[in-house]
Amino acid sequence: MNQASAPIQIKPKDYKSDIKPIWCPGCGDFAVLNAITKALAFLELPHEDVALISGIGCSSRIAAYTSVYGFHGVHGRALALAAGLKVARRDLTVLVAGGDGDGLSIGGNHFIHACRRNMDMTYIIMDNEVYGMTKGQASPTTPPDWADSKLTPGGTGIRPFQPAGLALTAGASFIARGFTGDPNGLARMLVAAIEHPGFSFVQALSPCPTFRPEQMKWKHHVRAFEEETTSDPILATQRIQADDGMSTGILYQRDVPVFQPGHGSPVAAVAGFESEFEI
Ligand SMILES: Cc1ncc(C[n+]2csc(CCOP(=O)(O)OP(=O)(O)O)c2C)c(N)n1
Ligand code: SF4
């Protein structure tokens, strides 16, 4: 093959921006960034065809660290922004990313409705079971007895969400759990998630060594899910409930009609709406 016809090889590093991450040393979010860039390079997606939308939090900084289109949004509203983008630009590959606080506390309502709506996008929650950016408050995935927080001395006493179970109940059509200690496995999972038509949810177990140093032991507990991916929601529910939340793999995948409304003419729509309020 001569040089003129040789395919252009996009490398993972080509998807990184010039902005250097300011995450703490050892933060799991570095591996998520690497997994995303590896997945994009594997799929050879042109930069201008991809958008990464995030909320607010340490993990949500990720939008600034890639060279695809990005929007570092508002706390808990990444999925709403992404839905609007996907309505207007259905041709884009839309990735959405943020923390467990961003996606399951303030953004929890958007999360469940995004699952049932099934628009074609990939949502990555970097789950460190804590609010990292605001210095270590409990999140909806924090274990009830985690006591190293001044705001919740003795622990929250509240049972945490099981994100995969929540996504399944809410109607997500692709559910996976990965671990930042296995960035190649996470990248493969992201390739499958991006290729899946519909709402793909990927929970990335991503340790926060600063506020949850004990999570550095996760590498000893995480293991691959023994069973094959299922499309049966009852079986998936049983497996998720029987698991301790540390098994990784694509837990559930099912073909469900994708929701993709046309955006029509927004100006005409607003004018028609306003006319209803004329006195
Ligand atoms: C409307 C609003 N409420 C609260 C905050 C403060 N705040 C910023 S980040 C954050 C939580 C971050 O935790 P998480 O989403 O889990 O991300 P992490 O920092 O752990 O990656 C909070 C409460 C905010 N920025 N905006
Ligand atoms: S505080 Fe935790 S989540 Fe935030 S950058 Fe540091 S290690 Fe990562």
mmCIF file of C-alpha atoms and ligand atoms in Angstrom:
data_model
loop_
_atom_site.group_PDB
_atom_site.id
_atom_site.type_symbol
_atom_site.label_atom_id
_atom_site.label_comp_id
_atom_site.label_asym_id
_atom_site.label_seq_id
_atom_site.Cartn_x
_atom_site.Cartn_y
_atom_site.Cartn_z
ATOM 1 C CA MET A 1 0.000 0.000 0.000
ATOM 2 C CA ASN A 2 1.507 3.360 -0.925
ATOM 3 C CA GLN A 3 1.566 6.195 1.558
ATOM 4 C CA ALA A 4 -1.210 8.179 -0.105
ATOM 5 C CA SER A 5 -3.762 5.376 0.321
ATOM 6 C CA ALA A 6 -2.612 4.236 3.785
ATOM 7 C CA PRO A 7 -5.400 4.645 6.369
ATOM 8 C CA ILE A 8 -4.875 7.416 8.894
ATOM 9 C CA GLN A 9 -4.335 5.752 12.261
ATOM 10 C CA ILE A 10 -5.831 7.828 15.075
ATOM 11 C CA LYS A 11 -4.073 7.079 18.344
ATOM 12 C CA PRO A 12 -5.641 7.287 21.812
ATOM 13 C CA LYS A 13 -3.385 10.225 22.698
ATOM 14 C CA ASP A 14 -4.806 12.157 19.725
ATOM 15 C CA TYR A 15 -8.106 12.351 21.646
ATOM 16 C CA LYS A 16 -6.460 14.045 24.640
ATOM 17 C CA SER A 17 -6.465 17.825 24.924
ATOM 18 C CA ASP A 18 -3.473 19.961 25.884
ATOM 19 C CA ILE A 19 -4.970 20.530 29.335
ATOM 20 C CA LYS A 20 -3.265 18.339 31.922
ATOM 21 C CA PRO A 21 -5.603 16.677 34.450
ATOM 22 C CA ILE A 22 -5.375 18.065 37.968
ATOM 23 C CA TRP A 23 -6.717 14.888 39.574
ATOM 24 C CA CYS A 24 -4.856 13.637 42.655
ATOM 25 C CA PRO A 25 -2.125 11.065 42.036
ATOM 26 C CA GLY A 26 -3.693 7.614 41.899
ATOM 27 C CA CYS A 27 -7.215 8.869 41.167
ATOM 28 C CA GLY A 28 -9.141 6.271 39.172
ATOM 29 C CA ASP A 29 -10.429 8.925 36.799
ATOM 30 C CA PHE A 30 -7.113 8.915 34.905
ATOM 31 C CA ALA A 31 -7.877 5.365 33.791
ATOM 32 C CA VAL A 32 -11.384 6.336 32.652
ATOM 33 C CA LEU A 33 -9.874 9.073 30.478
ATOM 34 C CA ASN A 34 -7.468 6.517 29.013
ATOM 35 C CA ALA A 35 -10.269 4.021 28.421
ATOM 36 C CA ILE A 36 -12.401 6.625 26.623
ATOM 37 C CA THR A 37 -9.549 7.692 24.353
ATOM 38 C CA LYS A 38 -8.675 4.053 23.617
ATOM 39 C CA ALA A 39 -12.285 3.281 22.724
ATOM 40 C CA LEU A 40 -12.553 6.306 20.426
ATOM 41 C CA ALA A 41 -9.297 5.375 18.699
ATOM 42 C CA PHE A 42 -10.429 1.774 18.272
ATOM 43 C CA LEU A 43 -13.657 2.967 16.662
ATOM 44 C CA GLU A 44 -11.685 5.533 14.620
ATOM 45 C CA LEU A 45 -14.308 8.153 15.308
ATOM 46 C CA PRO A 46 -13.483 11.558 13.839
ATOM 47 C CA HIS A 47 -13.123 14.184 16.572
ATOM 48 C CA GLU A 48 -15.857 16.349 15.081
ATOM 49 C CA ASP A 49 -18.348 13.461 15.295
ATOM 50 C CA VAL A 50 -18.064 13.024 19.074
ATOM 51 C CA ALA A 51 -19.202 15.124 22.044
ATOM 52 C CA LEU A 52 -18.433 14.500 25.705
ATOM 53 C CA ILE A 53 -20.829 16.148 28.135
ATOM 54 C CA SER A 54 -20.220 16.244 31.876
ATOM 55 C CA GLY A 55 -21.645 17.710 35.059
ATOM 56 C CA ILE A 56 -19.646 19.046 38.009
ATOM 57 C CA GLY A 57 -17.221 17.148 40.213
ATOM 58 C CA CYS A 58 -13.632 15.936 39.985
ATOM 59 C CA SER A 59 -14.720 13.262 37.506
ATOM 60 C CA SER A 60 -16.727 15.743 35.441
ATOM 61 C CA ARG A 61 -13.541 17.634 34.624
ATOM 62 C CA ILE A 62 -12.957 14.887 32.084
ATOM 63 C CA ALA A 63 -14.722 16.861 29.341
ATOM 64 C CA ALA A 64 -11.851 19.357 29.298
ATOM 65 C CA TYR A 65 -9.240 16.652 28.979
ATOM 66 C CA THR A 66 -10.336 15.287 25.606
ATOM 67 C CA SER A 67 -10.080 16.918 22.210
ATOM 68 C CA VAL A 68 -13.587 15.986 21.025
ATOM 69 C CA TYR A 69 -16.422 18.482 21.433
ATOM 70 C CA GLY A 70 -17.015 18.993 25.131
ATOM 71 C CA PHE A 71 -19.377 20.699 27.534
ATOM 72 C CA HIS A 72 -18.515 20.897 31.233
ATOM 73 C CA GLY A 73 -22.023 21.582 32.394
ATOM 74 C CA VAL A 74 -24.013 22.101 35.553
ATOM 75 C CA HIS A 75 -24.063 19.787 38.581
ATOM 76 C CA GLY A 76 -26.462 16.910 37.918
ATOM 77 C CA ARG A 77 -27.609 18.142 34.530
ATOM 78 C CA ALA A 78 -25.195 16.416 32.162
ATOM 79 C CA LEU A 79 -27.840 14.009 30.893
ATOM 80 C CA ALA A 80 -30.315 16.815 30.236
ATOM 81 C CA LEU A 81 -27.692 18.700 28.241
ATOM 82 C CA ALA A 82 -26.786 15.544 26.351
ATOM 83 C CA ALA A 83 -30.434 14.830 25.512
ATOM 84 C CA GLY A 84 -30.829 18.320 24.075
ATOM 85 C CA LEU A 85 -27.668 17.896 22.040
ATOM 86 C CA LYS A 86 -28.789 14.518 20.720
ATOM 87 C CA VAL A 87 -32.156 15.946 19.662
ATOM 88 C CA ALA A 88 -30.408 18.705 17.701
ATOM 89 C CA ARG A 89 -27.478 16.613 16.405
ATOM 90 C CA ARG A 90 -28.522 12.993 16.082
ATOM 91 C CA ASP A 91 -25.422 12.353 13.960
ATOM 92 C CA LEU A 92 -23.051 12.880 16.899
ATOM 93 C CA THR A 93 -21.729 10.104 19.114
ATOM 94 C CA VAL A 94 -22.679 11.453 22.525
ATOM 95 C CA LEU A 95 -20.753 10.429 25.636
ATOM 96 C CA VAL A 96 -21.808 11.632 29.072
ATOM 97 C CA ALA A 97 -19.635 11.339 32.175
ATOM 98 C CA GLY A 98 -19.590 12.319 35.827
ATOM 99 C CA GLY A 99 -19.526 11.147 39.405
ATOM 100 C CA ASP A 100 -21.898 9.125 41.574
ATOM 101 C CA GLY A 101 -22.940 12.334 43.338
ATOM 102 C CA ASP A 102 -23.551 14.157 40.085
ATOM 103 C CA GLY A 103 -25.463 11.290 38.491
ATOM 104 C CA LEU A 104 -27.303 9.719 41.406
ATOM 105 C CA SER A 105 -27.939 12.566 43.901
ATOM 106 C CA ILE A 106 -28.755 15.861 42.237
ATOM 107 C CA GLY A 107 -28.939 14.182 38.829
ATOM 108 C CA GLY A 108 -30.797 11.066 39.961
ATOM 109 C CA ASN A 109 -34.078 12.018 38.390
ATOM 110 C CA HIS A 110 -32.430 12.695 35.044
ATOM 111 C CA PHE A 111 -30.684 9.342 35.302
ATOM 112 C CA ILE A 112 -33.796 7.212 35.709
ATOM 113 C CA HIS A 113 -35.634 9.031 32.935
ATOM 114 C CA ALA A 114 -32.630 8.787 30.614
ATOM 115 C CA CYS A 115 -32.683 5.024 31.216
ATOM 116 C CA ARG A 116 -36.341 4.665 30.272
ATOM 117 C CA ARG A 117 -36.162 7.162 27.401
ATOM 118 C CA ASN A 118 -33.382 5.175 25.708
ATOM 119 C CA MET A 119 -31.797 7.888 23.586
ATOM 120 C CA ASP A 120 -28.634 6.752 21.839
ATOM 121 C CA MET A 121 -25.817 7.829 24.149
ATOM 122 C CA THR A 122 -23.267 6.332 26.533
ATOM 123 C CA TYR A 123 -23.278 7.384 30.172
ATOM 124 C CA ILE A 124 -20.263 6.690 32.381
ATOM 125 C CA ILE A 125 -20.560 7.120 36.134
ATOM 126 C CA MET A 126 -17.145 7.230 37.784
ATOM 127 C CA ASP A 127 -18.210 5.683 41.048
ATOM 128 C CA ASN A 128 -15.934 6.418 44.015
ATOM 129 C CA GLU A 129 -18.768 6.247 46.554
ATOM 130 C CA VAL A 130 -18.029 9.790 47.730
ATOM 131 C CA TYR A 131 -18.222 13.469 46.781
ATOM 132 C CA GLY A 132 -14.560 14.042 45.940
ATOM 133 C CA MET A 133 -14.607 17.636 44.769
ATOM 134 C CA THR A 134 -16.362 18.993 47.857
ATOM 135 C CA LYS A 135 -14.007 17.098 50.157
ATOM 136 C CA GLY A 136 -15.502 13.817 51.111
ATOM 137 C CA GLN A 137 -19.217 13.902 51.868
ATOM 138 C CA ALA A 138 -21.284 10.728 51.564
ATOM 139 C CA SER A 139 -22.938 10.042 48.216
ATOM 140 C CA PRO A 140 -25.855 7.736 47.302
ATOM 141 C CA THR A 141 -23.408 4.855 46.791
ATOM 142 C CA THR A 142 -21.522 5.335 50.084
ATOM 143 C CA PRO A 143 -21.809 2.305 52.379
ATOM 144 C CA PRO A 144 -23.984 3.079 55.444
ATOM 145 C CA ASP A 145 -21.168 2.550 57.930
ATOM 146 C CA TRP A 146 -18.487 4.653 56.220
ATOM 147 C CA ALA A 147 -17.681 6.929 59.112
ATOM 148 C CA ASP A 148 -14.726 9.019 58.009
ATOM 149 C CA SER A 149 -16.831 12.105 57.381
ATOM 150 C CA LYS A 150 -17.506 15.030 59.713
ATOM 151 C CA LEU A 151 -20.970 15.469 58.205
ATOM 152 C CA THR A 152 -22.020 11.893 58.883
ATOM 153 C CA PRO A 153 -20.187 10.770 62.026
ATOM 154 C CA GLY A 154 -20.749 7.068 62.543
ATOM 155 C CA GLY A 155 -21.906 6.675 58.938
ATOM 156 C CA THR A 156 -25.091 7.603 57.113
ATOM 157 C CA GLY A 157 -27.025 4.556 58.255
ATOM 158 C CA ILE A 158 -28.715 4.642 54.847
ATOM 159 C CA ARG A 159 -28.543 1.774 52.361
ATOM 160 C CA PRO A 160 -26.727 2.798 49.177
ATOM 161 C CA PHE A 161 -28.088 2.683 45.658
ATOM 162 C CA GLN A 162 -27.030 -0.248 43.528
ATOM 163 C CA PRO A 163 -26.478 1.700 40.252
ATOM 164 C CA ALA A 164 -26.771 -1.309 37.944
ATOM 165 C CA GLY A 165 -30.009 -2.414 39.616
ATOM 166 C CA LEU A 166 -31.388 1.104 39.468
ATOM 167 C CA ALA A 167 -30.556 1.373 35.758
ATOM 168 C CA LEU A 168 -32.191 -1.976 35.048
ATOM 169 C CA THR A 169 -35.394 -1.113 36.898
ATOM 170 C CA ALA A 170 -35.544 2.237 35.134
ATOM 171 C CA GLY A 171 -35.321 0.554 31.723
ATOM 172 C CA ALA A 172 -31.715 0.967 30.540
ATOM 173 C CA SER A 173 -30.971 -1.257 27.537
ATOM 174 C CA PHE A 174 -27.211 -1.718 28.148
ATOM 175 C CA ILE A 175 -25.677 -2.034 31.621
ATOM 176 C CA ALA A 176 -22.022 -2.706 32.347
ATOM 177 C CA ARG A 177 -19.648 -2.401 35.265
ATOM 178 C CA GLY A 178 -15.936 -1.825 34.787
ATOM 179 C CA PHE A 179 -12.941 -1.119 36.982
ATOM 180 C CA THR A 180 -10.253 1.490 36.507
ATOM 181 C CA GLY A 181 -7.656 -1.102 37.544
ATOM 182 C CA ASP A 182 -8.445 -2.777 34.200
ATOM 183 C CA PRO A 183 -8.405 0.123 31.719
ATOM 184 C CA ASN A 184 -8.256 -2.184 28.675
ATOM 185 C CA GLY A 185 -11.316 -4.080 29.874
ATOM 186 C CA LEU A 186 -13.049 -0.765 30.502
ATOM 187 C CA ALA A 187 -12.111 0.425 26.993
ATOM 188 C CA ARG A 188 -13.567 -2.754 25.434
ATOM 189 C CA MET A 189 -16.737 -2.200 27.454
ATOM 190 C CA LEU A 190 -16.954 1.383 26.211
ATOM 191 C CA VAL A 191 -16.597 0.232 22.603
ATOM 192 C CA ALA A 192 -19.569 -2.105 23.117
ATOM 193 C CA ALA A 193 -21.503 0.643 24.902
ATOM 194 C CA ILE A 194 -20.920 3.168 22.111
ATOM 195 C CA GLU A 195 -21.874 0.604 19.472
ATOM 196 C CA HIS A 196 -25.076 -0.321 21.319
ATOM 197 C CA PRO A 197 -28.068 1.561 19.872
ATOM 198 C CA GLY A 198 -29.780 3.220 22.827
ATOM 199 C CA PHE A 199 -28.879 4.349 26.338
ATOM 200 C CA SER A 200 -25.769 2.540 27.531
ATOM 201 C CA PHE A 201 -24.878 2.808 31.189
ATOM 202 C CA VAL A 202 -21.339 2.025 32.343
ATOM 203 C CA GLN A 203 -20.544 2.135 36.051
ATOM 204 C CA ALA A 204 -16.776 2.549 36.348
ATOM 205 C CA LEU A 205 -15.501 1.644 39.810
ATOM 206 C CA SER A 206 -13.009 4.498 40.167
ATOM 207 C CA PRO A 207 -11.193 4.811 43.505
ATOM 208 C CA CYS A 208 -10.674 8.131 45.270
ATOM 209 C CA PRO A 209 -7.380 7.621 47.141
ATOM 210 C CA THR A 210 -7.703 11.020 48.836
ATOM 211 C CA PHE A 211 -11.046 10.617 50.628
ATOM 212 C CA ARG A 212 -11.515 6.849 50.337
ATOM 213 C CA PRO A 213 -7.967 5.441 50.598
ATOM 214 C CA GLU A 214 -9.400 2.065 51.567
ATOM 215 C CA GLN A 215 -10.666 1.768 47.972
ATOM 216 C CA MET A 216 -7.105 1.039 46.876
ATOM 217 C CA LYS A 217 -7.935 -2.507 48.065
ATOM 218 C CA TRP A 218 -10.676 -2.811 45.436
ATOM 219 C CA LYS A 219 -8.158 -4.457 43.128
ATOM 220 C CA HIS A 220 -8.241 -7.494 45.409
ATOM 221 C CA HIS A 221 -12.042 -7.757 45.343
ATOM 222 C CA VAL A 222 -12.943 -6.952 41.746
ATOM 223 C CA ARG A 223 -13.393 -9.959 39.459
ATOM 224 C CA ALA A 224 -15.082 -10.693 36.135
ATOM 225 C CA PHE A 225 -18.764 -11.626 36.156
ATOM 226 C CA GLU A 226 -18.912 -15.370 35.666
ATOM 227 C CA GLU A 227 -22.032 -15.439 33.532
ATOM 228 C CA GLU A 228 -22.559 -14.359 29.927
ATOM 229 C CA THR A 229 -24.383 -11.115 29.219
ATOM 230 C CA THR A 230 -28.119 -11.621 29.419
ATOM 231 C CA SER A 231 -31.038 -9.893 27.705
ATOM 232 C CA ASP A 232 -33.445 -11.268 30.314
ATOM 233 C CA PRO A 233 -34.286 -8.539 32.865
ATOM 234 C CA ILE A 234 -35.417 -11.043 35.500
ATOM 235 C CA LEU A 235 -32.179 -13.007 35.269
ATOM 236 C CA ALA A 236 -30.191 -9.769 35.264
ATOM 237 C CA THR A 237 -32.025 -8.597 38.383
ATOM 238 C CA GLN A 238 -31.245 -11.861 40.173
ATOM 239 C CA ARG A 239 -27.571 -11.652 39.235
ATOM 240 C CA ILE A 240 -27.232 -8.013 40.242
ATOM 241 C CA GLN A 241 -28.975 -8.622 43.563
ATOM 242 C CA ALA A 242 -26.835 -11.686 44.327
ATOM 243 C CA ASP A 243 -23.619 -9.800 43.556
ATOM 244 C CA ASP A 244 -21.606 -7.629 45.946
ATOM 245 C CA GLY A 245 -21.209 -4.878 43.361
ATOM 246 C CA MET A 246 -17.620 -5.835 42.572
ATOM 247 C CA SER A 247 -18.174 -8.075 39.529
ATOM 248 C CA THR A 248 -17.349 -6.525 36.206
ATOM 249 C CA GLY A 249 -18.616 -7.143 32.699
ATOM 250 C CA ILE A 250 -21.560 -6.368 30.463
ATOM 251 C CA LEU A 251 -24.378 -7.437 32.756
ATOM 252 C CA TYR A 252 -27.347 -6.784 30.510
ATOM 253 C CA GLN A 253 -28.009 -5.861 26.901
ATOM 254 C CA ARG A 254 -31.296 -5.822 25.056
ATOM 255 C CA ASP A 255 -32.671 -4.336 21.843
ATOM 256 C CA VAL A 256 -35.196 -1.668 22.783
ATOM 257 C CA PRO A 257 -36.618 0.996 20.419
ATOM 258 C CA VAL A 258 -34.401 4.077 20.510
ATOM 259 C CA PHE A 259 -36.083 7.386 21.298
ATOM 260 C CA GLN A 260 -35.002 10.056 18.836
ATOM 261 C CA PRO A 261 -37.430 12.949 18.487
ATOM 262 C CA GLY A 262 -37.049 15.301 15.541
ATOM 263 C CA HIS A 263 -36.156 18.813 16.583
ATOM 264 C CA GLY A 264 -38.396 20.572 14.051
ATOM 265 C CA SER A 265 -38.232 24.350 14.013
ATOM 266 C CA PRO A 266 -37.682 25.638 17.570
ATOM 267 C CA VAL A 267 -38.570 29.214 16.590
ATOM 268 C CA ALA A 268 -41.946 28.152 15.183
ATOM 269 C CA ALA A 269 -42.594 25.946 18.214
ATOM 270 C CA VAL A 270 -41.907 28.774 20.686
ATOM 271 C CA ALA A 271 -44.049 31.229 18.681
ATOM 272 C CA GLY A 272 -46.962 28.767 18.713
ATOM 273 C CA PHE A 273 -46.531 28.187 22.432
ATOM 274 C CA GLU A 274 -46.451 31.924 23.189
ATOM 275 C CA SER A 275 -49.623 32.535 21.209
ATOM 276 C CA GLU A 276 -51.523 30.294 23.649
ATOM 277 C CA PHE A 277 -50.787 32.821 26.421
ATOM 278 C CA GLU A 278 -51.850 35.932 24.540
ATOM 279 C CA ILE A 279 -54.573 37.862 26.353
HETATM 280 C C1 LIG B 1 -26.170 22.975 42.209
HETATM 281 C C2 LIG B 1 -24.901 22.578 42.918
HETATM 282 N N1 LIG B 1 -24.968 21.977 44.130
HETATM 283 C C3 LIG B 1 -23.845 21.601 44.759
HETATM 284 C C4 LIG B 1 -22.630 21.839 44.180
HETATM 285 C C5 LIG B 1 -21.373 21.450 44.921
HETATM 286 N N2 LIG B 1 -20.758 20.257 44.364
HETATM 287 C C6 LIG B 1 -19.781 20.331 43.438
HETATM 288 S S1 LIG B 1 -19.189 18.844 42.977
HETATM 289 C C7 LIG B 1 -20.246 18.063 44.070
HETATM 290 C C8 LIG B 1 -20.251 16.563 44.240
HETATM 291 C C9 LIG B 1 -19.200 15.889 43.485
HETATM 292 O O1 LIG B 1 -19.260 14.500 43.723
HETATM 293 P P1 LIG B 1 -19.340 13.454 42.552
HETATM 294 O O2 LIG B 1 -20.347 13.842 41.555
HETATM 295 O O3 LIG B 1 -19.489 12.114 43.143
HETATM 296 O O4 LIG B 1 -17.949 13.615 41.802
HETATM 297 P P2 LIG B 1 -16.442 13.424 42.282
HETATM 298 O O5 LIG B 1 -15.977 14.805 42.705
HETATM 299 O O6 LIG B 1 -16.415 12.446 43.397
HETATM 300 O O7 LIG B 1 -15.775 12.942 41.057
HETATM 301 C C10 LIG B 1 -21.042 18.973 44.746
HETATM 302 C C11 LIG B 1 -22.052 18.617 45.759
HETATM 303 C C12 LIG B 1 -22.595 22.451 42.910
HETATM 304 N N3 LIG B 1 -21.444 22.672 42.258
HETATM 305 N N4 LIG B 1 -23.739 22.821 42.305
HETATM 306 S S1 SF4 B 2 -10.423 14.086 45.480
HETATM 307 FE FE1 SF4 B 2 -10.673 11.926 44.910
HETATM 308 S S2 SF4 B 2 -12.001 11.958 43.054
HETATM 309 FE FE2 SF4 B 2 -11.134 14.021 43.337
HETATM 310 S S3 SF4 B 2 -9.267 14.051 42.066
HETATM 311 FE FE3 SF4 B 2 -8.675 13.513 44.163
HETATM 312 S S4 SF4 B 2 -8.648 11.274 44.176
HETATM 313 FE FE4 SF4 B 2 -9.849 11.908 42.369
#
